[in-house]
mmCIF file of C-alpha atoms in Angstrom:
data_model
loop_
_atom_site.group_PDB
_atom_site.id
_atom_site.type_symbol
_atom_site.label_atom_id
_atom_site.label_comp_id
_atom_site.label_asym_id
_atom_site.label_seq_id
_atom_site.Cartn_x
_atom_site.Cartn_y
_atom_site.Cartn_z
ATOM 1 C CA MET E 1 7.704 74.663 1.621
ATOM 2 C CA ALA E 2 6.440 78.079 0.842
ATOM 3 C CA GLU E 3 7.477 81.277 2.459
ATOM 4 C CA ARG E 4 4.804 83.891 2.914
ATOM 5 C CA SER E 5 4.895 87.579 3.978
ATOM 6 C CA THR E 6 2.477 90.205 4.346
ATOM 7 C CA THR E 7 2.969 94.137 4.120
ATOM 8 C CA SER E 8 -0.177 96.005 5.025
ATOM 9 C CA ARG E 9 -0.833 100.088 4.605
ATOM 10 C CA ALA E 10 -3.696 102.317 5.086
ATOM 11 C CA ILE E 11 -5.084 103.532 1.571
ATOM 12 C CA ALA E 12 -8.074 105.867 0.460
ATOM 13 C CA ALA E 13 -10.678 104.624 -1.847
ATOM 14 C CA GLY E 14 -9.630 106.919 -4.654
ATOM 15 C CA GLN E 15 -6.055 104.955 -4.410
ATOM 16 C CA LEU E 16 -7.616 101.677 -5.633
ATOM 17 C CA PRO E 17 -6.940 100.696 -9.160
ATOM 18 C CA ALA E 18 -9.503 101.612 -11.554
ATOM 19 C CA ALA E 19 -10.359 98.177 -12.798
ATOM 20 C CA THR E 20 -10.929 96.917 -8.993
ATOM 21 C CA ALA E 21 -12.973 100.140 -7.958
ATOM 22 C CA ALA E 22 -15.201 99.412 -11.393
ATOM 23 C CA PHE E 23 -15.263 95.494 -10.384
ATOM 24 C CA ILE E 24 -16.294 96.603 -6.569
ATOM 25 C CA ARG E 25 -18.995 98.878 -7.983
ATOM 26 C CA GLU E 26 -20.412 96.457 -10.451
ATOM 27 C CA GLN E 27 -20.596 93.605 -8.196
ATOM 28 C CA GLY E 28 -22.122 95.577 -5.306
ATOM 29 C CA ALA E 29 -24.890 96.720 -7.830
ATOM 30 C CA VAL E 30 -25.527 92.796 -8.994
ATOM 31 C CA ARG E 31 -25.815 91.730 -5.294
ATOM 32 C CA GLY E 32 -28.529 94.430 -4.745
ATOM 33 C CA LEU E 33 -26.623 97.583 -2.989
ATOM 34 C CA PHE E 34 -28.366 100.461 -4.015
ATOM 35 C CA ARG E 35 -25.641 102.611 -3.472
ATOM 36 C CA ASP E 36 -22.064 102.894 -4.395
ATOM 37 C CA PRO E 37 -20.272 101.719 -1.592
ATOM 38 C CA LEU E 38 -16.915 103.416 -2.436
ATOM 39 C CA VAL E 39 -18.141 106.775 -1.730
ATOM 40 C CA GLU E 40 -18.816 106.204 2.045
ATOM 41 C CA VAL E 41 -15.380 104.372 3.020
ATOM 42 C CA THR E 42 -14.224 105.711 6.388
ATOM 43 C CA HIS E 43 -11.239 103.416 6.502
ATOM 44 C CA ALA E 44 -9.386 101.316 4.023
ATOM 45 C CA LEU E 45 -6.337 98.879 4.095
ATOM 46 C CA ARG E 46 -4.453 97.061 1.443
ATOM 47 C CA THR E 47 -2.498 93.837 2.504
ATOM 48 C CA ASP E 48 -0.097 92.307 -0.101
ATOM 49 C CA GLU E 49 0.515 88.733 0.628
ATOM 50 C CA THR E 50 3.611 87.725 -1.020
ATOM 51 C CA THR E 51 4.327 83.759 -1.441
ATOM 52 C CA THR E 52 7.548 82.617 -2.480
ATOM 53 C CA LYS E 53 7.681 78.465 -3.391
ATOM 54 C CA ARG E 54 11.040 76.810 -3.979
ATOM 55 C CA ARG E 55 10.715 74.346 -6.758
ATOM 56 C CA LEU E 56 12.979 71.177 -7.037
ATOM 57 C CA PHE E 57 13.994 72.493 -10.815
ATOM 58 C CA GLY E 58 13.863 76.146 -12.129
ATOM 59 C CA GLY E 59 14.405 78.313 -8.903
ATOM 60 C CA THR E 60 11.627 80.086 -6.969
ATOM 61 C CA ARG E 61 8.392 81.103 -8.128
ATOM 62 C CA THR E 62 6.808 84.144 -6.272
ATOM 63 C CA SER E 63 3.175 85.495 -6.335
ATOM 64 C CA VAL E 64 1.528 88.430 -4.874
ATOM 65 C CA ARG E 65 -2.042 88.314 -3.528
ATOM 66 C CA THR E 66 -3.652 91.839 -2.659
ATOM 67 C CA VAL E 67 -6.568 92.096 -0.422
ATOM 68 C CA GLU E 68 -8.168 95.130 0.128
ATOM 69 C CA MET E 69 -10.867 95.712 2.703
ATOM 70 C CA LEU E 70 -12.937 98.808 2.821
ATOM 71 C CA LEU E 71 -14.938 100.034 5.714
ATOM 72 C CA THR E 72 -18.031 101.773 5.330
ATOM 73 C CA PRO E 73 -20.351 103.127 8.331
ATOM 74 C CA ASP E 74 -22.436 99.577 7.731
ATOM 75 C CA LEU E 75 -20.477 97.418 5.291
ATOM 76 C CA LEU E 76 -17.082 95.735 5.231
ATOM 77 C CA VAL E 77 -16.099 95.330 1.434
ATOM 78 C CA VAL E 78 -13.242 92.687 0.900
ATOM 79 C CA SER E 79 -11.440 92.489 -2.328
ATOM 80 C CA TYR E 80 -9.050 89.811 -3.446
ATOM 81 C CA ARG E 81 -7.023 90.159 -6.491
ATOM 82 C CA ASP E 82 -3.634 89.049 -8.180
ATOM 83 C CA GLY E 83 -1.139 91.824 -7.001
ATOM 84 C CA ALA E 84 0.883 91.462 -10.139
ATOM 85 C CA ARG E 85 -1.729 92.340 -12.396
ATOM 86 C CA ASP E 86 -2.016 96.201 -12.950
ATOM 87 C CA GLY E 87 -5.398 96.068 -14.940
ATOM 88 C CA GLU E 88 -8.341 93.478 -14.958
ATOM 89 C CA ASP E 89 -7.968 90.360 -13.027
ATOM 90 C CA PRO E 90 -10.238 87.670 -14.279
ATOM 91 C CA ALA E 91 -9.801 85.668 -10.970
ATOM 92 C CA ALA E 92 -10.638 88.751 -8.866
ATOM 93 C CA GLN E 93 -13.320 88.160 -6.030
ATOM 94 C CA VAL E 94 -15.287 90.584 -3.640
ATOM 95 C CA SER E 95 -17.515 90.103 -0.769
ATOM 96 C CA PHE E 96 -19.963 92.682 1.061
ATOM 97 C CA HIS E 97 -20.488 92.002 4.562
ATOM 98 C CA ARG E 98 -23.138 93.790 6.657
ATOM 99 C CA LEU E 99 -21.200 94.739 10.035
ATOM 100 C CA TYR E 100 -24.112 93.744 12.259
ATOM 101 C CA GLN E 101 -23.886 90.248 11.174
ATOM 102 C CA ILE E 102 -19.939 89.602 11.393
ATOM 103 C CA GLU E 103 -18.414 87.431 13.890
ATOM 104 C CA PHE E 104 -14.512 87.644 14.506
ATOM 105 C CA ALA E 105 -14.281 83.999 15.961
ATOM 106 C CA PRO E 106 -12.351 81.628 13.622
ATOM 107 C CA LEU E 107 -15.549 79.486 13.489
ATOM 108 C CA PRO E 108 -19.059 80.295 13.919
ATOM 109 C CA SER E 109 -20.126 80.588 17.695
ATOM 110 C CA GLU E 110 -22.679 77.760 17.100
ATOM 111 C CA LEU E 111 -19.997 75.256 16.096
ATOM 112 C CA LEU E 112 -17.768 76.315 19.118
ATOM 113 C CA GLU E 113 -20.830 76.049 21.341
ATOM 114 C CA ARG E 114 -21.477 72.240 19.907
ATOM 115 C CA ALA E 115 -17.574 71.932 20.382
ATOM 116 C CA GLY E 116 -17.924 72.742 24.333
ATOM 117 C CA GLY E 117 -16.602 76.115 23.857
ATOM 118 C CA ALA E 118 -13.551 75.245 22.321
ATOM 119 C CA LYS E 119 -11.036 77.912 21.435
ATOM 120 C CA VAL E 120 -9.173 77.966 18.020
ATOM 121 C CA ALA E 121 -5.799 79.633 17.643
ATOM 122 C CA VAL E 122 -5.537 82.195 14.854
ATOM 123 C CA PRO E 123 -2.004 82.602 13.144
ATOM 124 C CA ALA E 124 -0.369 85.937 13.505
ATOM 125 C CA GLY E 125 -1.660 88.663 10.689
ATOM 126 C CA LEU E 126 -4.898 86.717 9.946
ATOM 127 C CA MET E 127 -8.413 87.800 10.953
ATOM 128 C CA PRO E 128 -11.076 85.251 11.232
ATOM 129 C CA LEU E 129 -14.195 86.466 9.677
ATOM 130 C CA THR E 130 -17.637 84.853 9.869
ATOM 131 C CA SER E 131 -20.739 86.188 8.232
ATOM 132 C CA THR E 132 -23.501 85.950 5.493
ATOM 133 C CA PRO E 133 -22.130 88.030 2.495
ATOM 134 C CA VAL E 134 -24.924 90.091 0.794
ATOM 135 C CA GLY E 135 -26.299 88.271 -2.165
ATOM 136 C CA SER E 136 -25.550 85.036 -0.278
ATOM 137 C CA THR E 137 -27.887 82.436 1.600
ATOM 138 C CA GLN E 138 -25.087 80.704 3.380
ATOM 139 C CA ARG E 139 -23.033 81.816 6.326
ATOM 140 C CA GLY E 140 -19.345 81.389 5.746
ATOM 141 C CA SER E 141 -16.040 81.592 7.748
ATOM 142 C CA ARG E 142 -12.521 82.559 6.326
ATOM 143 C CA MET E 143 -9.405 83.860 7.412
ATOM 144 C CA VAL E 144 -8.602 87.206 6.075
ATOM 145 C CA PRO E 145 -4.883 88.227 5.632
ATOM 146 C CA LEU E 146 -4.426 91.743 7.601
ATOM 147 C CA GLY E 147 -0.890 91.833 8.515
ATOM 148 C CA ASP E 148 0.333 92.937 11.730
ATOM 149 C CA GLY E 149 1.468 96.535 11.526
ATOM 150 C CA PRO E 150 0.207 99.578 12.894
ATOM 151 C CA ASP E 151 -1.907 100.574 10.043
ATOM 152 C CA ALA E 152 -3.544 97.003 10.124
ATOM 153 C CA ALA E 153 -4.013 97.685 13.782
ATOM 154 C CA ARG E 154 -5.654 100.773 13.483
ATOM 155 C CA PHE E 155 -7.930 99.219 10.705
ATOM 156 C CA ARG E 156 -8.775 96.437 13.124
ATOM 157 C CA GLU E 157 -9.757 98.966 15.796
ATOM 158 C CA ALA E 158 -12.004 100.875 13.536
ATOM 159 C CA LEU E 159 -13.575 97.807 12.218
ATOM 160 C CA LEU E 160 -14.637 96.208 15.742
ATOM 161 C CA ALA E 161 -15.862 100.062 16.888
ATOM 162 C CA ALA E 162 -17.813 99.969 13.628
ATOM 163 C CA THR E 163 -19.109 96.441 13.992
ATOM 164 C CA GLU E 164 -20.285 97.370 17.664
ATOM 165 C CA ARG E 165 -22.193 100.670 16.647
ATOM 166 C CA CYS E 166 -23.976 98.624 14.228
ATOM 167 C CA ARG E 167 -24.889 96.141 16.612
ATOM 168 C CA ARG E 168 -26.307 98.451 19.164
ATOM 169 C CA GLY E 169 -28.137 100.350 16.429
ATOM 170 C CA ALA E 170 -30.019 97.105 14.812
ATOM 171 C CA GLY E 171 -31.007 96.050 18.297
ATOM 172 C CA ALA E 172 -28.751 93.135 18.645
#
């Protein structure tokens, strides 16, 4: 059985590792963003998810997965990387979500409606996120580790407020 723990803290865009910042800029350009998203960051949160697995032989294995969420006036940038690496991570991932498209239900609303308005429980420390990432043609859902500390609560509040502002501005 694996034990998981999350720690979250507010950061500034300038506190991102250089390799991560370069990767975000590069992927933004590849996906058609016409400006550097890191320049407009208003809120940022780093969550380290530590997983400890007990093995039958050889003791325990610990891995750290780092998720950085960056909020701009119109985008949410979510970056996943190996938290134990200081430099480039070949398995790093980043996604860009337009705020007016984001839903915070664990499943897309159309699926919940088909299920008769069913409710899905969300584990503590996770944030459900449904949207069509920039550069993608398919809508997807995921659970983003957010943590449950005061920095995570402030980030969630800022994200919800920014999402509502964008929806009102987009006429949704």
